[in-house]
């Protein structure tokens, strides 16, 4: 765990900014000390890296939160998109630098504004934003979240993780065991009640994400024990078949 002042020194992000990120739900701390100080673990720091990469690409904070919190968010795929956008930005800056050098050495011979065109980069960014935020499930989730206080949202996520903790206690059973399958139904009902309508199709997609090896897998296994995410994914696959 890293206290907020150390996070600020390590990242260059001011303490006030980190406090603001917590207030808007963009980067909640992992936990608080008894004195109320914010503490961040490795998962929170990875989320901060994602935030800063999107900020470098000039994404508004609201859009960054939408992307990172999307149910279908894939950290690896998002990183590929960020690399592509950063590469485009680098190429665009190189063109501008060469253009400015040319003006310095030869003067302005003609009015050329093509070098300022960012259409290709803007279009790629637009498609990336659409990919993470346009599912009907996410829109429902966002609407529900807007109607909840930050404390209520945190409690909803906390209780969701407690369901995974229960799964972790069942890993000695087969995924098709009635008790395990009942827990899958409990998970599905909880998601429908607190986040968005969780059909079998949506649940199956979530199961695949839980076992994908990304942030979902890490969070579930951290809360409920190594191997829990894969175990839940197998149970969900049986439930939805």
CSV table of C-alpha atoms in Angstrom, one decimal:
chain,number,residue,atom,x,y,z
A,1,UNK,CA,0.0,0.0,0.0
A,2,UNK,CA,1.2,3.5,-0.9
A,3,UNK,CA,0.0,6.6,0.9
A,4,UNK,CA,-1.2,9.5,-1.2
A,5,UNK,CA,1.9,11.7,-0.7
A,6,UNK,CA,4.1,8.9,-2.0
A,7,UNK,CA,1.8,8.4,-5.0
A,8,UNK,CA,2.1,12.1,-5.7
A,9,UNK,CA,5.9,12.1,-5.5
A,10,UNK,CA,6.2,9.0,-7.7
A,11,UNK,CA,3.7,10.1,-10.4
A,12,UNK,CA,4.0,13.9,-10.4
A,13,UNK,CA,0.2,14.1,-9.9
A,14,UNK,CA,-0.6,16.6,-7.1
A,15,UNK,CA,-2.3,15.4,-3.9
A,16,UNK,CA,-5.2,17.8,-4.7
A,17,UNK,CA,-5.7,16.2,-8.1
A,18,UNK,CA,-5.7,12.7,-6.6
A,19,UNK,CA,-8.3,13.9,-4.1
A,20,UNK,CA,-10.4,15.2,-6.9
A,21,UNK,CA,-10.1,11.9,-8.8
A,22,UNK,CA,-11.4,10.2,-5.7
A,23,UNK,CA,-14.3,12.6,-5.4
A,24,UNK,CA,-15.5,12.1,-9.0
A,25,UNK,CA,-15.0,8.3,-8.7
A,26,UNK,CA,-12.2,8.2,-11.3
A,27,UNK,CA,-9.6,6.8,-9.0
A,28,UNK,CA,-10.9,5.7,-5.6
A,29,UNK,CA,-8.1,4.7,-3.2
A,30,UNK,CA,-7.9,1.0,-2.3
A,31,UNK,CA,-8.7,1.8,1.3
A,32,UNK,CA,-8.3,4.5,4.0
A,33,UNK,CA,-6.3,4.5,7.2
A,34,UNK,CA,-8.0,5.0,10.5
A,35,UNK,CA,-7.0,8.6,10.3
A,36,UNK,CA,-8.7,8.9,6.9
A,37,UNK,CA,-5.6,9.0,4.7
A,38,UNK,CA,-5.9,7.5,1.2
A,39,UNK,CA,-3.9,4.3,0.4
A,40,UNK,CA,-3.3,2.9,-3.1
A,41,UNK,CA,-2.3,-0.7,-4.1
A,42,UNK,CA,-0.7,-1.9,-7.4
A,43,UNK,CA,-4.1,-2.3,-9.1
A,44,UNK,CA,-5.0,1.4,-8.3
A,45,UNK,CA,-1.6,2.5,-9.6
A,46,UNK,CA,-2.2,0.6,-12.8
A,47,UNK,CA,-5.5,2.4,-13.2
A,48,UNK,CA,-3.7,5.7,-12.6
A,49,UNK,CA,-1.4,4.8,-15.5
A,50,UNK,CA,-4.4,4.2,-17.7
A,51,UNK,CA,-5.8,7.5,-16.7
A,52,UNK,CA,-2.6,9.4,-17.4
A,53,UNK,CA,-2.2,7.8,-20.8
A,54,UNK,CA,-5.7,8.8,-21.8
A,55,UNK,CA,-5.0,12.3,-20.4
A,56,UNK,CA,-1.9,12.6,-22.5
A,57,UNK,CA,-4.2,11.9,-25.5
A,58,UNK,CA,-6.4,14.8,-24.2
A,59,UNK,CA,-9.4,12.7,-23.3
A,60,UNK,CA,-11.8,14.5,-20.9
A,61,UNK,CA,-11.9,13.0,-17.4
A,62,UNK,CA,-15.6,12.0,-17.8
A,63,UNK,CA,-14.8,10.1,-21.0
A,64,UNK,CA,-11.8,8.4,-19.3
A,65,UNK,CA,-14.0,7.2,-16.5
A,66,UNK,CA,-16.6,6.0,-19.0
A,67,UNK,CA,-14.0,3.9,-20.8
A,68,UNK,CA,-12.2,2.5,-17.8
A,69,UNK,CA,-15.4,1.6,-16.0
A,70,UNK,CA,-17.1,0.0,-19.1
A,71,UNK,CA,-18.1,-3.6,-18.4
A,72,UNK,CA,-16.3,-4.7,-21.6
A,73,UNK,CA,-13.1,-2.8,-20.8
A,74,UNK,CA,-10.0,-4.7,-21.8
A,75,UNK,CA,-6.8,-3.2,-20.5
A,76,UNK,CA,-4.6,-4.9,-23.1
A,77,UNK,CA,-6.8,-3.8,-26.0
A,78,UNK,CA,-7.0,-0.2,-24.6
A,79,UNK,CA,-3.2,-0.1,-24.4
A,80,UNK,CA,-2.9,-1.1,-28.0
A,81,UNK,CA,-5.3,1.8,-28.9
A,82,UNK,CA,-3.3,4.2,-26.7
A,83,UNK,CA,0.0,3.2,-28.5
A,84,UNK,CA,-1.7,3.7,-31.9
A,85,UNK,CA,-3.0,7.1,-30.9
A,86,UNK,CA,0.3,8.2,-29.3
A,87,UNK,CA,2.1,7.1,-32.4
A,88,UNK,CA,-0.2,9.2,-34.5
A,89,UNK,CA,0.4,12.1,-32.2
A,90,UNK,CA,4.1,11.7,-32.4
A,91,UNK,CA,4.0,11.6,-36.2
A,92,UNK,CA,1.8,14.7,-36.3
A,93,UNK,CA,4.2,16.6,-34.0
A,94,UNK,CA,7.2,15.6,-36.2
A,95,UNK,CA,5.4,17.0,-39.2
A,96,UNK,CA,4.7,20.2,-37.3
A,97,UNK,CA,8.3,20.5,-36.1
A,98,UNK,CA,9.7,20.0,-39.7
A,99,UNK,CA,7.1,22.5,-41.0
A,100,UNK,CA,8.2,25.1,-38.4
A,101,UNK,CA,11.9,24.5,-39.2
A,102,UNK,CA,11.2,25.0,-42.9
A,103,UNK,CA,9.5,28.3,-42.1
A,104,UNK,CA,12.5,29.4,-40.0
A,105,UNK,CA,15.0,28.6,-42.7
A,106,UNK,CA,13.2,29.5,-45.9
A,107,UNK,CA,10.3,31.6,-44.8
A,108,UNK,CA,6.6,31.2,-45.7
A,109,UNK,CA,6.3,30.7,-49.4
A,110,UNK,CA,2.7,29.6,-49.4
A,111,UNK,CA,-0.1,29.3,-46.9
A,112,UNK,CA,-0.1,25.6,-46.1
A,113,UNK,CA,-2.5,24.5,-43.4
A,114,UNK,CA,-2.6,20.7,-44.2
A,115,UNK,CA,0.0,20.0,-41.5
A,116,UNK,CA,-2.5,21.0,-38.9
A,117,UNK,CA,-5.1,18.5,-40.0
A,118,UNK,CA,-5.8,15.9,-37.2
A,119,UNK,CA,-8.8,14.3,-38.9
A,120,UNK,CA,-7.3,10.8,-38.9
A,121,UNK,CA,-6.3,10.9,-35.3
A,122,UNK,CA,-9.6,12.4,-34.2
A,123,UNK,CA,-11.5,9.7,-36.1
A,124,UNK,CA,-9.5,6.9,-34.5
A,125,UNK,CA,-10.1,8.4,-31.0
A,126,UNK,CA,-13.8,8.7,-31.7
A,127,UNK,CA,-14.1,5.1,-32.6
A,128,UNK,CA,-12.1,4.0,-29.6
A,129,UNK,CA,-14.5,6.0,-27.3
A,130,UNK,CA,-17.5,4.5,-29.0
A,131,UNK,CA,-16.2,1.0,-28.6
A,132,UNK,CA,-16.1,1.3,-24.8
A,133,UNK,CA,-19.2,3.4,-24.1
A,134,UNK,CA,-22.0,2.5,-26.5
A,135,UNK,CA,-23.4,-0.8,-25.2
A,136,UNK,CA,-26.9,-0.7,-23.9
A,137,UNK,CA,-25.6,-2.4,-20.7
A,138,UNK,CA,-23.1,0.3,-20.1
A,139,UNK,CA,-25.6,3.1,-20.7
A,140,UNK,CA,-27.9,1.5,-18.1
A,141,UNK,CA,-24.9,1.2,-15.7
A,142,UNK,CA,-24.0,4.8,-16.2
A,143,UNK,CA,-27.6,5.9,-15.6
A,144,UNK,CA,-27.8,3.9,-12.4
A,145,UNK,CA,-24.4,5.2,-11.2
A,146,UNK,CA,-25.5,8.8,-11.8
A,147,UNK,CA,-28.5,8.2,-9.5
A,148,UNK,CA,-26.3,6.8,-6.7
A,149,UNK,CA,-24.0,8.5,-4.2
A,150,UNK,CA,-20.3,7.7,-4.4
A,151,UNK,CA,-20.7,5.8,-1.1
A,152,UNK,CA,-23.5,3.7,-2.5
A,153,UNK,CA,-21.5,2.9,-5.6
A,154,UNK,CA,-18.5,1.8,-3.5
A,155,UNK,CA,-20.9,-0.4,-1.4
A,156,UNK,CA,-22.3,-2.0,-4.5
A,157,UNK,CA,-18.9,-2.9,-5.8
A,158,UNK,CA,-17.8,-4.1,-2.4
A,159,UNK,CA,-20.8,-6.5,-2.1
A,160,UNK,CA,-20.2,-7.7,-5.6
A,161,UNK,CA,-16.6,-8.7,-4.6
A,162,UNK,CA,-18.1,-10.6,-1.6
A,163,UNK,CA,-20.0,-12.8,-4.0
A,164,UNK,CA,-16.7,-13.7,-5.5
A,165,UNK,CA,-15.3,-14.4,-2.1
A,166,UNK,CA,-18.1,-17.0,-1.7
A,167,UNK,CA,-17.1,-18.5,-5.0
A,168,UNK,CA,-13.5,-18.7,-3.7
A,169,UNK,CA,-14.7,-20.9,-0.8
A,170,UNK,CA,-16.3,-23.3,-3.3
A,171,UNK,CA,-13.3,-24.1,-5.4
A,172,UNK,CA,-13.1,-27.6,-3.9
A,173,UNK,CA,-16.4,-28.3,-5.7
A,174,UNK,CA,-17.0,-29.0,-9.4
A,175,UNK,CA,-18.2,-25.9,-11.3
A,176,UNK,CA,-21.5,-27.8,-12.2
A,177,UNK,CA,-22.2,-28.4,-8.5
A,178,UNK,CA,-25.7,-27.2,-7.5
A,179,UNK,CA,-24.3,-24.9,-4.8
A,180,UNK,CA,-21.9,-23.3,-7.3
A,181,UNK,CA,-24.6,-22.9,-9.9
A,182,UNK,CA,-26.8,-21.2,-7.3
A,183,UNK,CA,-24.0,-18.7,-6.6
A,184,UNK,CA,-23.9,-18.0,-10.4
A,185,UNK,CA,-27.6,-17.2,-10.3
A,186,UNK,CA,-27.0,-15.0,-7.3
A,187,UNK,CA,-24.2,-13.1,-9.2
A,188,UNK,CA,-26.4,-12.6,-12.2
A,189,UNK,CA,-29.3,-11.3,-10.1
A,190,UNK,CA,-27.0,-9.0,-8.2
A,191,UNK,CA,-25.5,-7.4,-11.4
A,192,UNK,CA,-29.1,-7.0,-12.8
A,193,UNK,CA,-30.2,-5.2,-9.6
A,194,UNK,CA,-27.3,-3.0,-9.1
A,195,UNK,CA,-25.6,-2.3,-12.4
A,196,UNK,CA,-27.4,-3.4,-15.6
A,197,UNK,CA,-29.7,-6.1,-17.0
A,198,UNK,CA,-27.5,-9.2,-17.0
A,199,UNK,CA,-28.9,-11.7,-19.6
A,200,UNK,CA,-27.2,-15.1,-20.0
A,201,UNK,CA,-25.4,-13.7,-23.1
A,202,UNK,CA,-24.1,-10.7,-21.1
A,203,UNK,CA,-23.1,-13.0,-18.2
A,204,UNK,CA,-21.3,-15.3,-20.5
A,205,UNK,CA,-19.3,-12.4,-21.8
A,206,UNK,CA,-18.5,-11.3,-18.3
A,207,UNK,CA,-17.3,-14.8,-17.5
A,208,UNK,CA,-14.9,-14.6,-20.4
A,209,UNK,CA,-13.5,-11.3,-19.1
A,210,UNK,CA,-13.1,-12.6,-15.6
A,211,UNK,CA,-10.8,-15.3,-16.9
A,212,UNK,CA,-9.0,-13.2,-19.5
A,213,UNK,CA,-6.0,-12.5,-17.3
A,214,UNK,CA,-6.5,-8.7,-17.1
A,215,UNK,CA,-7.6,-6.4,-14.4
A,216,UNK,CA,-10.9,-8.4,-13.7
A,217,UNK,CA,-8.9,-11.5,-13.1
A,218,UNK,CA,-6.4,-9.8,-10.8
A,219,UNK,CA,-9.1,-8.1,-8.7
A,220,UNK,CA,-11.2,-11.2,-8.3
A,221,UNK,CA,-8.2,-13.4,-7.4
A,222,UNK,CA,-6.9,-10.8,-5.0
A,223,UNK,CA,-10.2,-10.7,-3.1
A,224,UNK,CA,-11.2,-14.4,-3.3
A,225,UNK,CA,-8.0,-16.4,-3.8
A,226,UNK,CA,-5.9,-17.4,-6.8
A,227,UNK,CA,-7.8,-19.3,-9.5
A,228,UNK,CA,-11.2,-18.0,-8.4
A,229,UNK,CA,-11.8,-15.9,-11.6
A,230,UNK,CA,-11.2,-18.9,-13.9
A,231,UNK,CA,-13.4,-21.1,-11.6
A,232,UNK,CA,-16.2,-18.6,-11.8
A,233,UNK,CA,-15.8,-18.4,-15.6
A,234,UNK,CA,-16.2,-22.2,-15.9
A,235,UNK,CA,-19.3,-22.1,-13.7
A,236,UNK,CA,-20.8,-19.4,-15.7
A,237,UNK,CA,-20.2,-21.2,-19.0
A,238,UNK,CA,-22.0,-24.3,-17.6
A,239,UNK,CA,-24.9,-22.1,-16.3
A,240,UNK,CA,-25.3,-20.4,-19.7
A,241,UNK,CA,-25.1,-23.6,-21.8
